[in-house]
């Protein structure tokens, strides 16, 4: 047997269950119990005194126990009333804390934005966006999530994320809205001692027989790579699959394959990047959000800010 606080289990819900039937009247009961006066409690709640009296009487009838002992217009708690009031006060305090937290999320100056983005955007693009945005909104808080596109879009649909910076953009899903912001050139990374390393430009078909290293299925870059290779007339032979582009760059440097990758911020020893002339290996970067779902002021402000960076999101190569 272990010590500690027992976890709070959610109340069962349904038309005949106590939590649903009693909840609307608990705050009214608490007001009467605190003031020990029905008329004063009605004034506090801004409701007619007869309506409040009937509400408390219905609460007692539903519980099958007297909660208040009436003495004219004043009342005092019975033992059962004191037991119920202790739980009601805790519940009301939790509701108030929850309401405050919800209001804080939507505060235009201090609210929170749940923002997802690709791993490849996390080194420079996203930090620059956040830096520039917080010049105008210095207290807005961010929950940052880096993941592959499929997982982020699932979380967007579920309401766990507000906005996602993605590539490729979701297409044909009525639950999602997306706007194209920029495009990024993808280079073929080859080992420094590769037969093509001395070239500046190549056609992708020239490496059709080479082993590739790439991201796992489900990642946007994997789908993009497969698509460009299909345009070039071949299916890439994946020797290694991973989850990080920098890991792939290391595998290329070790001579284990070639890869289509965004440009490296810092040149990687042992890796040469070649421009691909056919097909045109560029990927679209865009912002996605749930279509038709209301957004809080801080989310709307950040969305508008990101959309205003259209054509300037990335450092062009």
mmCIF file of C-alpha atoms in Angstrom:
data_model
loop_
_atom_site.group_PDB
_atom_site.id
_atom_site.type_symbol
_atom_site.label_atom_id
_atom_site.label_comp_id
_atom_site.label_asym_id
_atom_site.label_seq_id
_atom_site.Cartn_x
_atom_site.Cartn_y
_atom_site.Cartn_z
ATOM 1 C CA UNK A 1 0.000 0.000 0.000
ATOM 2 C CA UNK A 2 1.426 3.348 -0.991
ATOM 3 C CA UNK A 3 0.855 6.748 0.554
ATOM 4 C CA UNK A 4 -0.003 10.026 -1.119
ATOM 5 C CA UNK A 5 -3.120 11.730 -2.363
ATOM 6 C CA UNK A 6 -5.641 9.581 -4.174
ATOM 7 C CA UNK A 7 -6.291 10.783 -7.730
ATOM 8 C CA UNK A 8 -9.568 12.621 -8.272
ATOM 9 C CA UNK A 9 -11.900 10.580 -10.437
ATOM 10 C CA UNK A 10 -14.292 12.396 -12.769
ATOM 11 C CA UNK A 11 -17.963 12.321 -11.821
ATOM 12 C CA UNK A 12 -20.251 10.165 -13.929
ATOM 13 C CA UNK A 13 -22.484 12.208 -16.196
ATOM 14 C CA UNK A 14 -26.017 11.536 -17.357
ATOM 15 C CA UNK A 15 -29.491 13.051 -17.069
ATOM 16 C CA UNK A 16 -30.368 11.164 -13.871
ATOM 17 C CA UNK A 17 -26.990 11.304 -12.117
ATOM 18 C CA UNK A 18 -26.341 13.533 -9.057
ATOM 19 C CA UNK A 19 -23.570 15.700 -10.537
ATOM 20 C CA UNK A 20 -25.806 16.808 -13.399
ATOM 21 C CA UNK A 21 -28.979 17.279 -11.351
ATOM 22 C CA UNK A 22 -27.368 19.086 -8.417
ATOM 23 C CA UNK A 23 -24.674 21.238 -10.050
ATOM 24 C CA UNK A 24 -26.892 24.206 -11.024
ATOM 25 C CA UNK A 25 -28.092 24.618 -7.414
ATOM 26 C CA UNK A 26 -24.871 24.125 -5.475
ATOM 27 C CA UNK A 27 -23.651 27.726 -5.777
ATOM 28 C CA UNK A 28 -27.087 28.936 -4.688
ATOM 29 C CA UNK A 29 -26.955 26.684 -1.631
ATOM 30 C CA UNK A 30 -23.431 27.910 -0.827
ATOM 31 C CA UNK A 31 -24.566 31.557 -0.918
ATOM 32 C CA UNK A 32 -27.422 30.867 1.505
ATOM 33 C CA UNK A 33 -25.148 28.830 3.769
ATOM 34 C CA UNK A 34 -22.444 31.503 3.894
ATOM 35 C CA UNK A 35 -24.813 34.381 4.677
ATOM 36 C CA UNK A 36 -27.337 32.360 6.703
ATOM 37 C CA UNK A 37 -29.998 34.573 5.154
ATOM 38 C CA UNK A 38 -32.100 33.752 2.096
ATOM 39 C CA UNK A 39 -32.976 37.335 1.130
ATOM 40 C CA UNK A 40 -29.387 38.542 1.374
ATOM 41 C CA UNK A 41 -28.206 35.533 -0.638
ATOM 42 C CA UNK A 42 -30.797 36.283 -3.336
ATOM 43 C CA UNK A 43 -29.546 39.873 -3.545
ATOM 44 C CA UNK A 44 -25.953 38.632 -3.817
ATOM 45 C CA UNK A 45 -26.864 36.280 -6.667
ATOM 46 C CA UNK A 46 -29.139 38.797 -8.404
ATOM 47 C CA UNK A 47 -32.194 36.538 -8.376
ATOM 48 C CA UNK A 48 -35.678 36.721 -6.788
ATOM 49 C CA UNK A 49 -35.833 35.417 -3.214
ATOM 50 C CA UNK A 50 -38.742 33.010 -3.923
ATOM 51 C CA UNK A 51 -36.781 31.490 -6.813
ATOM 52 C CA UNK A 52 -33.769 30.909 -4.570
ATOM 53 C CA UNK A 53 -35.918 29.401 -1.817
ATOM 54 C CA UNK A 54 -37.486 26.958 -4.295
ATOM 55 C CA UNK A 55 -34.041 26.027 -5.682
ATOM 56 C CA UNK A 56 -32.698 25.143 -2.230
ATOM 57 C CA UNK A 57 -35.881 23.244 -1.391
ATOM 58 C CA UNK A 58 -35.500 21.202 -4.610
ATOM 59 C CA UNK A 59 -31.895 20.454 -3.694
ATOM 60 C CA UNK A 60 -32.999 19.124 -0.302
ATOM 61 C CA UNK A 61 -35.764 17.081 -1.914
ATOM 62 C CA UNK A 62 -33.379 15.526 -4.434
ATOM 63 C CA UNK A 63 -30.901 14.641 -1.697
ATOM 64 C CA UNK A 64 -33.639 13.490 0.647
ATOM 65 C CA UNK A 65 -32.174 15.385 3.620
ATOM 66 C CA UNK A 66 -32.616 18.763 5.326
ATOM 67 C CA UNK A 67 -29.638 21.042 4.715
ATOM 68 C CA UNK A 68 -30.954 24.178 6.438
ATOM 69 C CA UNK A 69 -32.878 24.784 9.615
ATOM 70 C CA UNK A 70 -35.055 27.842 9.010
ATOM 71 C CA UNK A 71 -35.600 30.499 11.655
ATOM 72 C CA UNK A 72 -37.706 33.204 10.027
ATOM 73 C CA UNK A 73 -35.652 34.764 7.262
ATOM 74 C CA UNK A 74 -32.417 33.451 8.713
ATOM 75 C CA UNK A 75 -31.173 29.889 8.411
ATOM 76 C CA UNK A 76 -28.527 27.703 9.975
ATOM 77 C CA UNK A 77 -26.817 24.637 8.578
ATOM 78 C CA UNK A 78 -27.791 21.180 9.717
ATOM 79 C CA UNK A 79 -25.068 18.564 10.162
ATOM 80 C CA UNK A 80 -25.854 17.267 6.671
ATOM 81 C CA UNK A 81 -25.664 20.830 5.346
ATOM 82 C CA UNK A 82 -22.210 21.344 6.852
ATOM 83 C CA UNK A 83 -20.957 18.120 5.286
ATOM 84 C CA UNK A 84 -22.265 19.117 1.860
ATOM 85 C CA UNK A 85 -21.005 22.713 2.128
ATOM 86 C CA UNK A 86 -17.409 21.574 2.719
ATOM 87 C CA UNK A 87 -17.432 19.654 -0.561
ATOM 88 C CA UNK A 88 -19.315 22.383 -2.428
ATOM 89 C CA UNK A 89 -16.797 25.042 -1.373
ATOM 90 C CA UNK A 90 -13.912 22.905 -2.644
ATOM 91 C CA UNK A 91 -15.740 22.255 -5.915
ATOM 92 C CA UNK A 92 -16.571 25.932 -6.438
ATOM 93 C CA UNK A 93 -12.970 26.909 -5.730
ATOM 94 C CA UNK A 94 -11.787 24.421 -8.363
ATOM 95 C CA UNK A 95 -14.303 25.778 -10.874
ATOM 96 C CA UNK A 96 -13.093 29.319 -10.195
ATOM 97 C CA UNK A 97 -9.469 28.276 -10.665
ATOM 98 C CA UNK A 98 -10.389 26.534 -13.907
ATOM 99 C CA UNK A 99 -12.287 29.583 -15.159
ATOM 100 C CA UNK A 100 -9.328 31.841 -14.334
ATOM 101 C CA UNK A 101 -6.972 29.504 -16.174
ATOM 102 C CA UNK A 102 -9.289 29.487 -19.186
ATOM 103 C CA UNK A 103 -9.501 33.292 -19.172
ATOM 104 C CA UNK A 104 -5.713 33.533 -18.888
ATOM 105 C CA UNK A 105 -5.326 31.351 -21.991
ATOM 106 C CA UNK A 106 -7.357 33.851 -23.993
ATOM 107 C CA UNK A 107 -5.788 37.040 -22.644
ATOM 108 C CA UNK A 108 -4.453 38.908 -25.707
ATOM 109 C CA UNK A 109 -1.324 40.005 -23.838
ATOM 110 C CA UNK A 110 -0.500 37.027 -21.625
ATOM 111 C CA UNK A 111 -2.376 34.095 -23.170
ATOM 112 C CA UNK A 112 -0.911 30.886 -24.547
ATOM 113 C CA UNK A 113 -0.323 29.604 -28.076
ATOM 114 C CA UNK A 114 0.213 25.887 -28.744
ATOM 115 C CA UNK A 115 2.479 25.917 -31.796
ATOM 116 C CA UNK A 116 3.766 22.904 -33.692
ATOM 117 C CA UNK A 117 6.542 22.917 -36.272
ATOM 118 C CA UNK A 118 8.898 20.685 -38.227
ATOM 119 C CA UNK A 119 12.208 19.684 -36.688
ATOM 120 C CA UNK A 120 13.994 21.379 -39.581
ATOM 121 C CA UNK A 121 12.313 24.701 -38.704
ATOM 122 C CA UNK A 122 13.435 24.653 -35.083
ATOM 123 C CA UNK A 123 17.023 25.763 -35.490
ATOM 124 C CA UNK A 124 16.560 29.253 -36.900
ATOM 125 C CA UNK A 125 13.151 29.913 -38.502
ATOM 126 C CA UNK A 126 10.937 29.404 -35.445
ATOM 127 C CA UNK A 127 13.267 31.154 -32.952
ATOM 128 C CA UNK A 128 13.368 34.170 -35.286
ATOM 129 C CA UNK A 129 9.556 34.202 -35.565
ATOM 130 C CA UNK A 130 9.113 34.044 -31.795
ATOM 131 C CA UNK A 131 11.720 36.738 -31.183
ATOM 132 C CA UNK A 132 10.075 39.156 -33.602
ATOM 133 C CA UNK A 133 6.525 38.413 -32.415
ATOM 134 C CA UNK A 134 7.382 38.926 -28.759
ATOM 135 C CA UNK A 135 8.622 42.425 -29.438
ATOM 136 C CA UNK A 136 4.933 43.354 -29.694
ATOM 137 C CA UNK A 137 3.572 40.681 -27.306
ATOM 138 C CA UNK A 138 6.325 40.097 -24.746
ATOM 139 C CA UNK A 139 4.183 38.166 -22.262
ATOM 140 C CA UNK A 140 2.387 35.721 -24.571
ATOM 141 C CA UNK A 141 3.335 32.165 -23.598
ATOM 142 C CA UNK A 142 4.082 29.353 -26.046
ATOM 143 C CA UNK A 143 3.778 25.607 -25.876
ATOM 144 C CA UNK A 144 6.181 24.435 -28.577
ATOM 145 C CA UNK A 145 5.856 21.007 -30.191
ATOM 146 C CA UNK A 146 8.277 19.546 -32.728
ATOM 147 C CA UNK A 147 6.995 16.479 -34.547
ATOM 148 C CA UNK A 148 6.422 14.993 -37.966
ATOM 149 C CA UNK A 149 3.609 16.386 -40.093
ATOM 150 C CA UNK A 150 1.076 13.586 -39.668
ATOM 151 C CA UNK A 151 1.261 13.651 -35.879
ATOM 152 C CA UNK A 152 1.006 17.442 -35.722
ATOM 153 C CA UNK A 153 -2.039 17.545 -37.991
ATOM 154 C CA UNK A 154 -3.731 14.898 -35.825
ATOM 155 C CA UNK A 155 -3.106 17.054 -32.763
ATOM 156 C CA UNK A 156 -4.388 20.090 -34.646
ATOM 157 C CA UNK A 157 -7.655 18.302 -35.444
ATOM 158 C CA UNK A 158 -7.953 17.179 -31.810
ATOM 159 C CA UNK A 159 -7.533 20.731 -30.517
ATOM 160 C CA UNK A 160 -4.210 20.034 -28.793
ATOM 161 C CA UNK A 161 -2.390 22.480 -31.079
ATOM 162 C CA UNK A 162 -3.531 25.887 -32.319
ATOM 163 C CA UNK A 163 -1.181 26.357 -35.276
ATOM 164 C CA UNK A 164 1.344 24.247 -37.174
ATOM 165 C CA UNK A 165 4.203 25.151 -39.502
ATOM 166 C CA UNK A 166 4.200 22.244 -41.946
ATOM 167 C CA UNK A 167 5.473 20.829 -45.217
ATOM 168 C CA UNK A 168 3.819 19.526 -47.295
ATOM 169 C CA UNK A 169 0.605 21.472 -46.755
ATOM 170 C CA UNK A 170 -2.540 19.448 -45.993
ATOM 171 C CA UNK A 171 -4.624 19.091 -49.124
ATOM 172 C CA UNK A 172 -8.297 18.214 -49.410
ATOM 173 C CA UNK A 173 -9.054 17.994 -45.686
ATOM 174 C CA UNK A 174 -12.111 20.156 -44.891
ATOM 175 C CA UNK A 175 -11.199 20.091 -41.181
ATOM 176 C CA UNK A 176 -7.994 22.050 -41.826
ATOM 177 C CA UNK A 177 -7.117 25.429 -43.302
ATOM 178 C CA UNK A 178 -3.621 26.192 -44.597
ATOM 179 C CA UNK A 179 -1.759 29.048 -46.239
ATOM 180 C CA UNK A 180 1.455 28.759 -48.220
ATOM 181 C CA UNK A 181 4.179 31.021 -46.826
ATOM 182 C CA UNK A 182 7.422 30.223 -48.599
ATOM 183 C CA UNK A 183 9.364 27.540 -50.401
ATOM 184 C CA UNK A 184 12.716 25.993 -49.637
ATOM 185 C CA UNK A 185 15.228 24.473 -52.027
ATOM 186 C CA UNK A 186 16.241 20.886 -51.283
ATOM 187 C CA UNK A 187 19.763 19.765 -52.174
ATOM 188 C CA UNK A 188 21.163 16.337 -52.804
ATOM 189 C CA UNK A 189 23.660 15.660 -50.026
ATOM 190 C CA UNK A 190 26.445 13.286 -51.064
ATOM 191 C CA UNK A 191 29.635 12.124 -49.299
ATOM 192 C CA UNK A 192 32.689 14.282 -49.970
ATOM 193 C CA UNK A 193 34.392 11.372 -51.763
ATOM 194 C CA UNK A 194 31.340 10.531 -53.898
ATOM 195 C CA UNK A 195 31.774 10.257 -57.674
ATOM 196 C CA UNK A 196 29.504 13.306 -58.140
ATOM 197 C CA UNK A 197 30.959 15.446 -55.354
ATOM 198 C CA UNK A 198 32.917 17.597 -57.779
ATOM 199 C CA UNK A 199 29.772 18.684 -59.604
ATOM 200 C CA UNK A 200 27.642 21.728 -58.746
ATOM 201 C CA UNK A 201 24.402 20.559 -60.360
ATOM 202 C CA UNK A 202 22.887 17.197 -61.177
ATOM 203 C CA UNK A 203 19.659 15.600 -62.350
ATOM 204 C CA UNK A 204 18.060 13.439 -59.695
ATOM 205 C CA UNK A 205 17.875 10.500 -62.114
ATOM 206 C CA UNK A 206 21.691 10.326 -61.982
ATOM 207 C CA UNK A 207 21.502 8.791 -58.485
ATOM 208 C CA UNK A 208 18.665 6.357 -59.210
ATOM 209 C CA UNK A 209 20.936 3.385 -58.403
ATOM 210 C CA UNK A 210 22.480 4.932 -55.285
ATOM 211 C CA UNK A 211 21.460 3.926 -51.744
ATOM 212 C CA UNK A 212 19.448 6.680 -50.022
ATOM 213 C CA UNK A 213 19.149 7.613 -46.383
ATOM 214 C CA UNK A 214 15.854 9.244 -45.424
ATOM 215 C CA UNK A 215 13.280 9.955 -42.775
ATOM 216 C CA UNK A 216 10.776 7.325 -41.740
ATOM 217 C CA UNK A 217 7.371 7.073 -43.398
ATOM 218 C CA UNK A 218 4.938 9.621 -41.980
ATOM 219 C CA UNK A 219 7.463 12.454 -42.104
ATOM 220 C CA UNK A 220 6.768 15.192 -44.623
ATOM 221 C CA UNK A 221 10.295 15.100 -46.006
ATOM 222 C CA UNK A 222 9.967 11.377 -46.696
ATOM 223 C CA UNK A 223 6.822 11.920 -48.761
ATOM 224 C CA UNK A 224 8.476 14.819 -50.583
ATOM 225 C CA UNK A 225 11.606 12.775 -51.321
ATOM 226 C CA UNK A 226 9.547 9.842 -52.628
ATOM 227 C CA UNK A 227 7.549 12.242 -54.813
ATOM 228 C CA UNK A 228 10.601 13.868 -56.399
ATOM 229 C CA UNK A 229 12.215 10.491 -57.050
ATOM 230 C CA UNK A 230 8.995 9.308 -58.700
ATOM 231 C CA UNK A 231 9.130 12.397 -60.951
ATOM 232 C CA UNK A 232 12.685 11.402 -61.845
ATOM 233 C CA UNK A 233 11.508 7.907 -62.776
ATOM 234 C CA UNK A 234 12.684 5.721 -59.906
ATOM 235 C CA UNK A 235 11.860 4.502 -56.387
ATOM 236 C CA UNK A 236 14.627 5.348 -53.904
ATOM 237 C CA UNK A 237 16.346 2.386 -52.274
ATOM 238 C CA UNK A 238 16.419 3.312 -48.565
ATOM 239 C CA UNK A 239 19.472 1.903 -46.801
ATOM 240 C CA UNK A 240 18.778 3.739 -43.525
ATOM 241 C CA UNK A 241 15.706 5.486 -42.104
ATOM 242 C CA UNK A 242 15.809 7.966 -39.229
ATOM 243 C CA UNK A 243 13.923 10.738 -37.447
ATOM 244 C CA UNK A 244 16.330 13.716 -37.664
ATOM 245 C CA UNK A 245 17.803 15.425 -40.707
ATOM 246 C CA UNK A 246 21.092 16.055 -38.920
ATOM 247 C CA UNK A 247 21.381 12.320 -38.263
ATOM 248 C CA UNK A 248 20.848 11.742 -41.977
ATOM 249 C CA UNK A 249 23.598 14.250 -42.749
ATOM 250 C CA UNK A 250 25.918 12.280 -40.501
ATOM 251 C CA UNK A 251 25.030 9.056 -42.326
ATOM 252 C CA UNK A 252 25.802 10.761 -45.640
ATOM 253 C CA UNK A 253 29.165 11.943 -44.284
ATOM 254 C CA UNK A 254 29.906 8.344 -43.275
ATOM 255 C CA UNK A 255 29.377 7.242 -46.899
ATOM 256 C CA UNK A 256 26.191 5.268 -46.185
ATOM 257 C CA UNK A 257 24.020 6.903 -48.828
ATOM 258 C CA UNK A 258 22.764 10.107 -50.394
ATOM 259 C CA UNK A 259 19.800 12.223 -49.257
ATOM 260 C CA UNK A 260 17.522 15.078 -50.320
ATOM 261 C CA UNK A 261 17.784 17.629 -47.511
ATOM 262 C CA UNK A 262 17.199 21.296 -46.736
ATOM 263 C CA UNK A 263 20.393 23.374 -46.806
ATOM 264 C CA UNK A 264 22.636 22.986 -43.767
ATOM 265 C CA UNK A 265 22.963 26.105 -41.616
ATOM 266 C CA UNK A 266 26.587 25.220 -40.973
ATOM 267 C CA UNK A 267 28.552 23.186 -43.542
ATOM 268 C CA UNK A 268 28.925 19.579 -42.407
ATOM 269 C CA UNK A 269 32.420 18.113 -42.871
ATOM 270 C CA UNK A 270 32.322 15.203 -45.255
ATOM 271 C CA UNK A 271 29.110 16.323 -46.977
ATOM 272 C CA UNK A 272 28.703 18.125 -50.308
ATOM 273 C CA UNK A 273 25.377 19.688 -51.324
ATOM 274 C CA UNK A 274 24.463 19.578 -55.003
ATOM 275 C CA UNK A 275 21.750 21.633 -56.694
ATOM 276 C CA UNK A 276 19.165 19.437 -58.415
ATOM 277 C CA UNK A 277 18.094 20.801 -61.792
ATOM 278 C CA UNK A 278 15.444 18.195 -62.628
ATOM 279 C CA UNK A 279 12.945 17.927 -61.109
ATOM 280 C CA UNK A 280 12.763 21.297 -59.355
ATOM 281 C CA UNK A 281 13.340 20.104 -55.789
ATOM 282 C CA UNK A 282 11.651 22.724 -53.668
ATOM 283 C CA UNK A 283 9.205 22.169 -50.832
ATOM 284 C CA UNK A 284 6.342 24.472 -49.832
ATOM 285 C CA UNK A 285 6.259 25.648 -46.199
ATOM 286 C CA UNK A 286 2.927 26.790 -44.812
ATOM 287 C CA UNK A 287 0.834 27.459 -41.741
ATOM 288 C CA UNK A 288 -2.116 25.207 -40.864
ATOM 289 C CA UNK A 289 -4.940 25.487 -38.327
ATOM 290 C CA UNK A 290 -8.345 23.920 -37.675
ATOM 291 C CA UNK A 291 -10.944 25.302 -40.075
ATOM 292 C CA UNK A 292 -13.971 26.921 -38.474
ATOM 293 C CA UNK A 293 -12.713 26.610 -34.908
ATOM 294 C CA UNK A 294 -12.735 29.888 -32.933
ATOM 295 C CA UNK A 295 -9.277 30.989 -31.818
ATOM 296 C CA UNK A 296 -8.232 33.048 -28.820
ATOM 297 C CA UNK A 297 -6.855 36.586 -29.285
ATOM 298 C CA UNK A 298 -3.193 35.543 -28.755
ATOM 299 C CA UNK A 299 -3.556 32.728 -31.313
ATOM 300 C CA UNK A 300 -5.174 35.102 -33.801
ATOM 301 C CA UNK A 301 -2.404 37.671 -33.255
ATOM 302 C CA UNK A 302 0.350 35.100 -33.807
ATOM 303 C CA UNK A 303 -1.398 33.614 -36.846
ATOM 304 C CA UNK A 304 -1.722 37.052 -38.431
ATOM 305 C CA UNK A 305 1.923 37.775 -37.653
ATOM 306 C CA UNK A 306 3.158 34.526 -39.248
ATOM 307 C CA UNK A 307 0.955 35.055 -42.316
ATOM 308 C CA UNK A 308 2.400 38.547 -42.690
ATOM 309 C CA UNK A 309 5.808 36.919 -43.225
ATOM 310 C CA UNK A 310 4.695 35.333 -46.492
ATOM 311 C CA UNK A 311 7.650 35.217 -48.859
ATOM 312 C CA UNK A 312 10.021 36.205 -46.062
ATOM 313 C CA UNK A 313 9.728 33.228 -43.747
ATOM 314 C CA UNK A 314 12.995 31.614 -44.832
ATOM 315 C CA UNK A 315 16.394 32.916 -45.817
ATOM 316 C CA UNK A 316 16.313 32.318 -49.561
ATOM 317 C CA UNK A 317 19.116 30.376 -51.154
#
